[in-house]
Short mmCIF file of C-alpha atoms and ligand atoms in Angstrom, two decimals:
data_model
loop_
_atom_site.label_atom_id
_atom_site.label_comp_id
_atom_site.label_asym_id
_atom_site.label_seq_id
_atom_site.Cartn_x
_atom_site.Cartn_y
_atom_site.Cartn_z
CA UNK F 1 17.46 -4.65 29.01
CA UNK F 2 15.53 -7.65 30.06
CA UNK F 3 18.46 -11.03 30.68
CA UNK F 4 15.99 -13.51 30.62
CA UNK F 5 13.91 -13.89 26.87
CA UNK F 6 10.43 -12.68 27.29
CA UNK F 7 7.78 -15.63 25.80
CA UNK F 8 5.55 -14.55 23.59
CA UNK F 9 2.67 -16.88 21.17
CA UNK F 10 2.79 -14.55 17.98
CA UNK F 11 5.50 -11.71 17.51
CA UNK F 12 4.38 -9.48 14.54
CA UNK F 13 7.91 -7.03 14.12
CA UNK F 14 6.07 -3.68 12.81
CA UNK F 15 3.57 -2.01 13.23
CA UNK F 16 2.26 -0.61 10.35
CA UNK F 17 -1.05 -1.61 8.20
CA UNK F 18 0.54 -5.54 8.00
CA UNK F 19 1.35 -5.43 11.55
CA UNK F 20 -1.79 -3.88 13.15
CA UNK F 21 -4.16 -5.32 11.00
CA UNK F 22 -2.46 -9.30 11.58
CA UNK F 23 -2.30 -8.81 15.99
CA UNK F 24 -5.52 -7.44 15.15
CA UNK F 25 -7.60 -10.42 13.13
CA UNK F 26 -5.57 -12.72 15.83
CA UNK F 27 -7.08 -10.45 18.80
CA UNK F 28 -10.82 -11.38 17.29
CA UNK F 29 -10.08 -14.75 17.34
CA UNK F 30 -9.03 -15.08 20.47
CA UNK F 31 -4.56 -15.51 20.03
CA UNK F 32 -2.37 -13.34 21.42
CA UNK F 33 -0.30 -11.42 19.40
CA UNK F 34 2.73 -8.95 20.25
CA UNK F 35 3.51 -6.07 18.16
CA UNK F 36 7.44 -4.49 18.66
CA UNK F 37 7.56 -1.22 16.57
CA UNK F 38 11.10 0.67 15.95
CA UNK F 39 9.21 4.14 16.02
CA UNK F 40 8.73 5.93 19.04
CA UNK F 41 5.80 6.46 18.52
CA UNK F 42 2.90 4.21 16.32
CA UNK F 43 1.89 5.77 12.97
CA UNK F 44 1.79 6.75 9.59
CA UNK F 45 3.88 8.77 6.99
CA UNK F 46 1.94 10.48 4.42
CA UNK F 47 -2.05 11.73 4.02
CA UNK F 48 -4.14 9.72 1.69
CA UNK F 49 -4.69 6.41 0.78
CA UNK F 50 -7.07 4.89 -2.02
CA UNK F 51 -9.01 1.85 -0.08
CA UNK F 52 -10.57 -0.75 -3.04
CA UNK F 53 -13.34 -2.85 -1.62
CA UNK F 54 -10.72 -5.82 -1.05
CA UNK F 55 -9.36 -3.73 1.17
CA UNK F 56 -12.65 -2.56 2.80
CA UNK F 57 -13.90 -5.72 3.63
CA UNK F 58 -11.07 -6.52 5.03
CA UNK F 59 -11.17 -3.45 7.61
CA UNK F 60 -14.90 -4.96 8.48
CA UNK F 61 -14.03 -8.45 8.85
CA UNK F 62 -11.33 -6.54 11.76
CA UNK F 63 -14.36 -4.72 12.90
CA UNK F 64 -12.87 -1.26 12.44
CA UNK F 65 -14.76 -0.07 8.96
CA UNK F 66 -16.74 2.35 10.67
CA UNK F 67 -14.50 3.83 12.35
CA UNK F 68 -12.49 4.02 8.86
CA UNK F 69 -15.40 5.72 6.89
CA UNK F 70 -15.96 8.36 9.46
CA UNK F 71 -14.01 10.72 7.60
CA UNK F 72 -13.35 9.00 4.41
CA UNK F 73 -14.77 10.68 1.07
CA UNK F 74 -16.31 8.75 -1.15
CA UNK F 75 -15.52 9.24 -4.84
CA UNK F 76 -17.89 9.29 -7.23
CA UNK F 77 -15.17 8.24 -10.05
CA UNK F 78 -11.66 7.59 -10.56
CA UNK F 79 -10.97 9.89 -13.52
CA UNK F 80 -6.91 8.79 -15.82
CA UNK F 81 -6.24 12.19 -17.95
CA UNK F 82 -3.25 13.02 -20.09
CA UNK F 83 -1.18 15.55 -18.15
CA UNK F 84 0.23 17.17 -21.45
CA UNK F 85 -3.44 18.14 -23.10
CA UNK F 86 -5.84 17.76 -20.43
CA UNK F 87 -8.25 14.80 -22.17
CA UNK F 88 -9.74 12.30 -20.42
CA UNK F 89 -8.77 9.25 -21.48
CA UNK F 90 -10.66 6.76 -19.54
CA UNK F 91 -12.72 6.45 -16.42
CA UNK F 92 -14.06 3.47 -13.33
CA UNK F 93 -17.71 4.82 -12.42
CA UNK F 94 -17.83 3.82 -8.51
CA UNK F 95 -21.28 5.19 -7.94
CA UNK F 96 -23.95 2.71 -7.20
CA UNK F 97 -23.32 -0.03 -9.27
CA UNK F 98 -19.65 -0.25 -8.50
CA UNK F 99 -20.78 -1.02 -4.65
CA UNK F 100 -23.53 -3.43 -5.27
CA UNK F 101 -20.94 -5.39 -7.63
CA UNK F 102 -18.55 -5.72 -4.64
CA UNK F 103 -20.21 -5.07 -1.80
CA UNK F 104 -18.06 -1.85 -0.65
CA UNK F 105 -17.37 1.37 -2.33
CA UNK F 106 -13.71 2.23 -3.02
CA UNK F 107 -12.85 5.01 -0.76
CA UNK F 108 -10.47 7.72 -0.09
CA UNK F 109 -9.36 7.98 3.82
CA UNK F 110 -6.32 9.56 5.47
CA UNK F 111 -3.31 7.36 6.55
CA UNK F 112 -3.67 8.28 9.72
CA UNK F 113 -6.96 7.84 10.30
CA UNK F 114 -7.00 4.30 9.17
CA UNK F 115 -3.76 3.31 10.56
CA UNK F 116 -4.99 5.12 14.40
CA UNK F 117 -8.53 2.67 13.32
CA UNK F 118 -6.11 -0.32 13.92
CA UNK F 119 -4.41 0.95 16.85
CA UNK F 120 -7.32 1.71 18.85
CA UNK F 121 -8.98 -1.38 17.88
CA UNK F 122 -5.59 -3.34 18.82
CA UNK F 123 -6.25 -1.27 22.06
CA UNK F 124 -9.82 -2.02 22.64
CA UNK F 125 -9.39 -5.96 22.52
CA UNK F 126 -7.28 -5.45 25.66
CA UNK F 127 -5.00 -8.89 24.41
CA UNK F 128 -2.90 -6.81 21.87
CA UNK F 129 1.54 -6.46 23.61
CA UNK F 130 1.92 -3.19 22.03
CA UNK F 131 5.41 -1.58 22.42
CA UNK F 132 7.10 1.38 20.94
CA UNK F 133 11.03 2.04 20.44
CA UNK F 134 11.79 -1.45 19.67
CA UNK F 135 13.78 -2.50 15.97
CA UNK F 136 13.97 -6.11 15.91
CA UNK F 137 17.50 -7.05 14.40
CA UNK F 138 17.40 -10.81 14.53
CA UNK F 139 14.46 -13.37 14.58
CA UNK F 140 16.30 -17.54 14.68
CA UNK F 141 14.20 -20.44 14.48
CA UNK F 142 15.59 -22.71 17.83
CA UNK F 143 15.88 -26.39 17.86
CA UNK F 144 12.51 -26.14 20.07
CA UNK F 145 10.38 -25.09 17.46
CA UNK F 146 9.83 -21.56 19.02
CA UNK F 147 11.59 -18.04 17.66
CA UNK F 148 14.01 -16.18 19.35
CA UNK F 149 14.36 -12.28 18.88
CA UNK F 150 15.99 -9.46 19.50
CA UNK F 151 16.05 -5.56 19.32
CA UNK F 152 18.78 -2.74 18.98
CA UNK F 153 18.97 -2.39 22.89
CA UNK F 154 19.59 -5.78 23.86
CA UNK F 155 16.10 -7.09 25.05
CA UNK F 156 14.73 -10.83 23.85
CA UNK F 157 11.69 -12.83 22.90
CA UNK F 158 10.76 -16.35 22.23
CA UNK F 159 7.96 -16.58 20.63
CA UNK F 160 5.85 -19.44 18.82
CA UNK F 161 5.73 -17.71 15.55
CA UNK F 162 7.17 -14.53 13.88
CA UNK F 163 5.58 -12.76 11.49
CA UNK F 164 7.80 -10.08 9.41
CA UNK F 165 5.59 -6.71 9.23
CA UNK F 166 8.30 -4.72 8.89
CA UNK F 167 7.83 -2.78 5.70
CA UNK F 168 9.78 -2.56 1.88
CA UNK F 169 12.97 -2.26 3.89
CA UNK F 170 12.94 -5.57 5.69
CA UNK F 171 15.53 -6.86 8.54
CA UNK F 172 13.57 -10.59 8.44
CA UNK F 173 13.44 -10.44 4.57
CA UNK F 174 17.28 -10.13 4.66
CA UNK F 175 16.78 -13.04 6.99
CA UNK F 176 15.15 -14.64 4.63
CA UNK F 177 14.71 -13.89 0.61
CA UNK F 178 18.66 -11.84 1.31
CA UNK F 179 17.68 -9.48 -1.51
CA UNK F 180 18.28 -6.70 -2.76
CA UNK F 181 16.16 -3.33 -2.79
CA UNK F 182 14.76 -2.36 -6.24
CA UNK F 183 15.40 0.90 -7.40
CA UNK F 184 12.18 2.60 -9.86
CA UNK F 185 14.31 5.80 -10.62
CA UNK F 186 10.47 7.52 -9.65
CA UNK F 187 10.82 9.98 -6.88
CA UNK F 188 7.69 11.11 -5.34
CA UNK F 189 6.79 14.68 -3.99
CA UNK F 190 3.81 15.04 -1.94
CA UNK F 191 1.15 17.82 -0.68
CA UNK F 192 -2.24 18.08 1.11
CA UNK F 193 -3.92 22.12 1.14
CA UNK F 194 -6.86 22.95 2.19
CA UNK F 195 -9.67 22.70 0.13
CA UNK F 196 -10.54 26.26 -0.51
CA UNK F 197 -6.98 26.63 -1.64
CA UNK F 198 -8.10 24.34 -4.79
CA UNK F 199 -10.46 26.70 -5.36
CA UNK F 200 -12.32 24.32 -7.25
CA UNK F 201 -15.69 22.64 -6.58
CA UNK F 202 -14.16 19.15 -5.70
CA UNK F 203 -16.30 18.52 -2.71
CA UNK F 204 -19.64 18.33 -3.83
CA UNK F 205 -18.60 14.86 -7.12
CA UNK F 206 -15.33 13.99 -5.34
CA UNK F 207 -13.10 12.30 -8.01
CA UNK F 208 -9.60 10.08 -7.98
CA UNK F 209 -8.26 12.30 -10.46
CA UNK F 210 -4.98 10.59 -12.50
CA UNK F 211 -2.78 12.51 -15.24
CA UNK F 212 -0.84 10.34 -16.51
CA UNK F 213 2.20 12.18 -18.55
CA UNK F 214 5.86 11.18 -19.96
CA UNK F 215 8.14 9.72 -17.11
CA UNK F 216 5.67 11.17 -14.50
CA UNK F 217 1.99 10.96 -13.62
CA UNK F 218 -0.14 12.86 -10.46
CA UNK F 219 -2.73 11.66 -8.61
CA UNK F 220 -5.17 14.40 -6.80
CA UNK F 221 -8.58 13.77 -4.28
CA UNK F 222 -9.99 15.80 -1.36
CA UNK F 223 -9.62 13.58 2.11
CA UNK F 224 -10.83 14.18 5.72
CA UNK F 225 -14.93 15.02 4.20
CA UNK F 226 -12.64 17.29 1.87
CA UNK F 227 -11.66 19.26 4.27
CA UNK F 228 -8.07 19.18 2.37
CA UNK F 229 -6.89 18.09 -0.94
CA UNK F 230 -4.48 15.47 -1.57
CA UNK F 231 -1.61 15.77 -4.38
CA UNK F 232 0.92 12.97 -5.29
CA UNK F 233 3.13 13.77 -8.02
CA UNK F 234 5.85 11.41 -9.49
CA UNK F 235 8.30 11.83 -12.00
CA UNK F 236 11.30 9.77 -13.19
CA UNK F 237 14.74 11.16 -12.60
CA UNK F 238 17.65 11.26 -15.35
CA UNK F 239 20.18 11.45 -12.69
CA UNK F 240 19.52 8.51 -10.52
CA UNK F 241 22.19 7.37 -9.10
CA UNK F 242 22.46 4.49 -6.49
CA UNK F 243 25.37 6.58 -5.39
CA UNK F 244 24.91 9.97 -4.14
CA UNK F 245 21.10 11.32 -3.01
CA UNK F 246 20.47 14.14 -5.15
CA UNK F 247 18.57 12.99 -7.70
CA UNK F 248 14.85 13.94 -8.34
CA UNK F 249 14.99 17.23 -7.00
CA UNK F 250 12.37 19.74 -6.71
CA UNK F 251 14.08 21.67 -10.18
CA UNK F 252 13.73 18.24 -12.00
CA UNK F 253 10.55 18.33 -11.06
CA UNK F 254 9.99 21.76 -12.79
CA UNK F 255 11.20 20.46 -15.77
CA UNK F 256 9.30 17.09 -16.04
CA UNK F 257 6.01 19.40 -15.18
CA UNK F 258 7.25 21.92 -17.64
CA UNK F 259 5.43 20.56 -21.07
CA UNK F 260 1.88 19.15 -18.77
CA UNK F 261 -1.27 21.37 -18.77
CA UNK F 262 -2.48 23.96 -16.72
CA UNK F 263 -4.05 22.54 -14.11
CA UNK F 264 -1.02 20.18 -13.79
CA UNK F 265 1.92 22.20 -13.48
CA UNK F 266 -0.91 24.73 -10.58
CA UNK F 267 -0.58 21.53 -7.80
CA UNK F 268 3.05 21.74 -8.34
CA UNK F 269 2.40 25.03 -5.87
CA UNK F 270 0.40 22.31 -3.60
CA UNK F 271 3.92 19.84 -3.43
CA UNK F 272 5.51 19.86 0.23
CA UNK F 273 9.37 20.70 -1.79
CA UNK F 274 11.46 20.05 1.76
CA UNK F 275 10.37 15.97 1.36
CA UNK F 276 11.44 13.99 -1.19
CA UNK F 277 10.18 9.72 -1.70
CA UNK F 278 12.20 7.79 -3.80
CA UNK F 279 10.30 4.63 -4.68
CA UNK F 280 11.57 0.90 -4.91
CA UNK F 281 9.79 -1.93 -5.32
CA UNK F 282 10.79 -5.94 -4.71
CA UNK F 283 11.46 -8.40 -7.18
CA UNK F 284 8.65 -11.18 -6.14
CA UNK F 285 9.58 -14.26 -4.32
CA UNK F 286 7.34 -17.61 -3.03
CA UNK F 287 9.75 -17.51 0.25
CA UNK F 288 7.71 -15.61 1.94
CA UNK F 289 8.33 -18.62 4.93
CA UNK F 290 12.03 -19.71 6.81
CA UNK F 291 10.78 -22.21 9.79
CA UNK F 292 8.34 -20.59 12.02
CA UNK F 293 9.32 -16.37 10.10
CA UNK F 294 6.93 -15.74 7.53
CA UNK F 295 6.19 -12.15 5.32
CA UNK F 296 3.61 -10.74 5.68
CA UNK F 297 2.90 -6.74 3.48
CA UNK F 298 5.79 -4.81 1.98
CA UNK F 299 8.27 -7.23 3.86
CA UNK F 300 6.34 -10.17 1.71
CA UNK F 301 5.79 -7.94 -1.75
CA UNK F 302 6.50 -4.23 -2.16
CA UNK F 303 4.73 -2.92 -4.81
CA UNK F 304 5.24 0.28 -7.20
CA UNK F 305 1.91 2.29 -6.04
CA UNK F 306 0.54 2.26 -9.48
CA UNK F 307 -3.00 -0.01 -9.25
CA UNK F 308 -3.32 1.23 -5.29
CA UNK F 309 -2.87 -2.21 -3.67
CA UNK F 310 0.07 -2.46 -1.62
CA UNK F 311 -1.64 -1.01 1.57
CA UNK F 312 -4.70 -3.22 0.17
CA UNK F 313 -2.56 -6.08 -0.30
CA UNK F 314 -1.16 -6.24 3.10
CA UNK F 315 -5.12 -6.07 4.45
CA UNK F 316 -5.32 -9.73 2.61
CA UNK F 317 -2.13 -10.45 4.13
CA UNK F 318 -3.12 -10.50 7.28
CA UNK F 319 -6.84 -11.70 7.18
CA UNK F 320 -5.30 -14.55 5.45
CA UNK F 321 -2.67 -15.22 8.38
CA UNK F 322 -4.94 -13.69 11.01
CA UNK F 323 -7.10 -17.16 9.98
CA UNK F 324 -4.66 -19.29 9.24
CA UNK F 325 -2.69 -18.83 13.02
CA UNK F 326 -5.95 -19.34 14.17
CA UNK F 327 -6.77 -22.46 12.23
CA UNK F 328 -4.05 -24.51 13.74
CA UNK F 329 -1.41 -23.50 16.59
CA UNK F 330 1.70 -24.64 15.12
CA UNK F 331 2.99 -21.81 12.78
CA UNK F 332 4.09 -24.50 10.04
CA UNK F 333 0.95 -25.46 9.03
CA UNK F 334 -0.82 -22.30 9.22
CA UNK F 335 2.41 -20.89 7.58
CA UNK F 336 1.25 -23.28 4.19
CA UNK F 337 -2.04 -22.22 4.53
CA UNK F 338 -1.15 -18.57 4.51
CA UNK F 339 1.45 -18.48 1.03
CA UNK F 340 -0.77 -20.94 -0.62
CA UNK F 341 -3.68 -18.23 -0.30
CA UNK F 342 -1.41 -15.16 -0.54
CA UNK F 343 1.70 -15.92 -2.92
CA UNK F 344 0.84 -16.34 -6.25
CA UNK F 345 -2.29 -13.11 -5.93
CA UNK F 346 0.01 -10.41 -4.72
CA UNK F 347 3.20 -11.52 -6.88
CA UNK F 348 1.26 -11.44 -10.03
CA UNK F 349 -0.46 -7.61 -8.73
CA UNK F 350 3.11 -6.75 -7.82
CA UNK F 351 4.35 -7.01 -12.04
CA UNK F 352 1.42 -6.15 -13.10
CA UNK F 353 2.09 -2.70 -11.00
CA UNK F 354 5.01 -2.80 -12.68
CA UNK F 355 3.53 -2.45 -15.78
CA UNK F 356 0.76 -0.25 -14.77
CA UNK F 357 3.69 1.86 -14.54
CA UNK F 358 4.94 1.85 -18.44
CA UNK F 359 1.29 3.05 -19.29
CA UNK F 360 1.11 5.36 -16.79
CA UNK F 361 4.40 6.97 -17.90
CA UNK F 362 4.64 6.03 -21.78
CA UNK F 363 5.57 8.48 -24.35
CA UNK F 364 5.80 9.68 -27.74
CA UNK F 365 3.39 7.64 -29.60
CA UNK F 366 3.45 4.73 -27.38
CA UNK F 367 0.99 7.76 -25.19
CA UNK F 368 -0.89 8.35 -27.94
CA UNK F 369 -1.88 4.19 -28.66
CA UNK F 370 -2.86 4.10 -25.09
CA UNK F 371 -5.50 6.85 -24.94
CA UNK F 372 -7.04 5.79 -28.28
CA UNK F 373 -7.42 1.78 -26.27
CA UNK F 374 -9.00 3.65 -23.29
CA UNK F 375 -11.16 5.88 -25.92
CA UNK F 376 -14.64 3.15 -25.60
CA UNK F 377 -13.91 1.57 -22.11
CA UNK F 378 -17.05 2.02 -20.31
CA UNK F 379 -17.04 3.21 -16.65
CA UNK F 380 -19.14 0.59 -15.85
CA UNK F 381 -17.56 -2.35 -17.15
CA UNK F 382 -15.32 -3.84 -13.83
CA UNK F 383 -14.62 -6.93 -15.46
CA UNK F 384 -10.72 -6.20 -15.47
CA UNK F 385 -10.73 -5.24 -12.13
CA UNK F 386 -12.84 -8.03 -10.35
CA UNK F 387 -9.17 -9.96 -10.28
CA UNK F 388 -7.69 -8.00 -8.04
CA UNK F 389 -11.00 -5.65 -5.75
CA UNK F 390 -12.51 -8.73 -5.30
CA UNK F 391 -12.89 -9.44 -1.55
CA UNK F 392 -10.90 -12.03 -0.13
CA UNK F 393 -13.54 -14.43 1.17
CA UNK F 394 -15.54 -13.89 -1.94
CA UNK F 395 -12.65 -13.83 -5.16
CA UNK F 396 -12.07 -18.05 -6.59
CA UNK F 397 -9.31 -19.49 -5.24
CA UNK F 398 -7.63 -18.87 -8.73
CA UNK F 399 -8.29 -16.06 -10.17
CA UNK F 400 -8.79 -15.02 -13.92
CA UNK F 401 -6.14 -12.42 -14.70
CA UNK F 402 -6.56 -10.16 -17.46
CA UNK F 403 -4.96 -11.49 -20.94
C1 FAD E 501 3.29 7.11 -2.57
C2 FAD E 501 2.70 5.90 -2.49
C3 FAD E 501 1.36 5.78 -2.37
C4 FAD E 501 0.19 4.64 -1.99
N1 FAD E 501 -0.72 4.23 -2.73
C5 FAD E 501 -0.99 3.44 -1.78
C6 FAD E 501 -3.05 3.88 -2.25
O1 FAD E 501 -3.39 4.32 -2.35
N2 FAD E 501 -3.75 2.64 -1.84
C7 FAD E 501 -3.03 1.43 -1.40
O2 FAD E 501 -3.83 0.14 -0.89
N3 FAD E 501 -1.37 1.09 -1.44
C8 FAD E 501 -0.88 2.25 -1.63
N4 FAD E 501 0.06 2.32 -1.48
C9 FAD E 501 1.16 1.02 -0.53
C10 FAD E 501 1.08 1.16 0.77
O3 FAD E 501 1.48 2.57 1.53
C11 FAD E 501 1.53 0.46 1.22
O4 FAD E 501 1.44 -1.47 0.84
C12 FAD E 501 1.70 0.02 2.98
O5 FAD E 501 1.62 1.19 3.93
C13 FAD E 501 2.46 -1.28 3.10
O6 FAD E 501 2.25 -1.47 5.21
P1 FAD E 501 2.87 -2.65 5.38
O7 FAD E 501 2.31 -2.50 7.00
O8 FAD E 501 3.16 -3.57 4.83
O9 FAD E 501 4.24 -1.67 5.41
P2 FAD E 501 4.97 -0.10 6.56
O10 FAD E 501 3.98 0.69 5.84
O11 FAD E 501 6.30 0.15 5.75
O12 FAD E 501 5.16 -0.18 7.76
C14 FAD E 501 5.93 -1.36 8.10
C15 FAD E 501 6.43 -0.80 10.00
O13 FAD E 501 7.40 -1.67 10.68
C16 FAD E 501 8.45 -0.75 11.47
N5 FAD E 501 9.95 -1.43 10.86
C17 FAD E 501 10.76 -1.65 10.00
N6 FAD E 501 11.68 -2.34 10.82
C18 FAD E 501 11.12 -2.48 11.68
C19 FAD E 501 11.98 -3.26 12.76
N7 FAD E 501 12.84 -3.47 12.55
N8 FAD E 501 11.53 -3.50 14.43
C20 FAD E 501 10.16 -2.90 13.97
N9 FAD E 501 9.66 -2.55 13.21
C21 FAD E 501 10.08 -2.85 12.13
C22 FAD E 501 8.02 0.51 10.94
O14 FAD E 501 8.29 1.85 11.38
C23 FAD E 501 6.58 0.44 10.13
O15 FAD E 501 5.68 1.39 10.80
C24 FAD E 501 1.55 3.39 -1.28
C25 FAD E 501 2.09 3.38 -1.28
C26 FAD E 501 3.12 4.57 -1.48
C27 FAD E 501 4.76 4.38 -1.56
#
């Protein structure tokens, strides 16, 4: 426990994707950041992450793209299938035309590889301060324009700017927005297995498979150069209650998946049943800043995962934030530039992710209409994806959202 506050320039609370990417972006421009991470070690929870071209562009400008791509898998297509009938609903071709269109591919990577690439980048810069076991409990704007940050163990820091990159349950967001987590009533189960167990030829022509069913879906793709197969099953619990944790049980998972085709039911055995991941998001808000404290990543715009954009948007935030803080030493000016560039877009993605969830999980006649309406979709027509996948530096200031 320190008696005098430790003076730092930019303090980042949270060493996840958003926090480390921001620190690295600042370091590449010669500005020092100091990252405080609550966990005893830096690391990531979960196995796979889909990285769209906007995410790869951000990683490229941070100088870590090659590291991330070393063991990544380059899927040739993303396939949406009906989880009940097993029939294909629609395909996005991720081949040469896709890469030409966006300038970057669409890849799937292990979260640990992404996180460790960012962490290594921070370490190699030599100017990022990295502390673990430091849980930020408060950040208070001071009359002199600095921010006083206090951690659970009583340590204090004085910073010129504070970035809240502390995730969906962000304590710093509590101080700025003061809203509650929004429970989705959905829960995820995850599992990675060696590819040979799956016993299918999934590495020679890899795909991201998205099986969509009534109140459930399943995502599957190979990871780590095709050595392991990643499975994420998500379903709505009828027993949700904020008052107890006994909802979204493995028994409910089996019941929800019982209506599905054989391939989907088979995937049930690849899932770890001892950990369940209740899903929450946040209401979109324009209030990302209070004085010299700003939110970033899930702390600013936690979204449901159905567009696979939460991490990508966190990286885009980091690029915009680092660039703004390099343009201006004054946190207030930098935060105005950052929010101008990011708030509207990220909020729109948050909203559309919820709509995507409705489409994924729709029941009855709605399910048939969904499948029918994607029937003639051209796998190489990317016009409805540009608003989301276009790298930040190529995206127009005002994006064209799907009508
Ligand atoms: C099932 C699922 C699938 C997903 N799939 C994708 C996908 O395919 N593609 C994609 O782009 N995104 C995906 N996402 C979203 C993505 O994982 C998140 O948007 C991203 O991890 C957010 O990063 P972050 O750094 O903002 O937050 P986090 O990763 O939550 O990091 C926050 C960090 O802050 C630390 N912390 C918290 N509180 C404190 C404190 N008080 N003091 C100090 N440190 C603190 C935490 O320990 C953590 O290290 C998915 C999400 C889920 C749930």
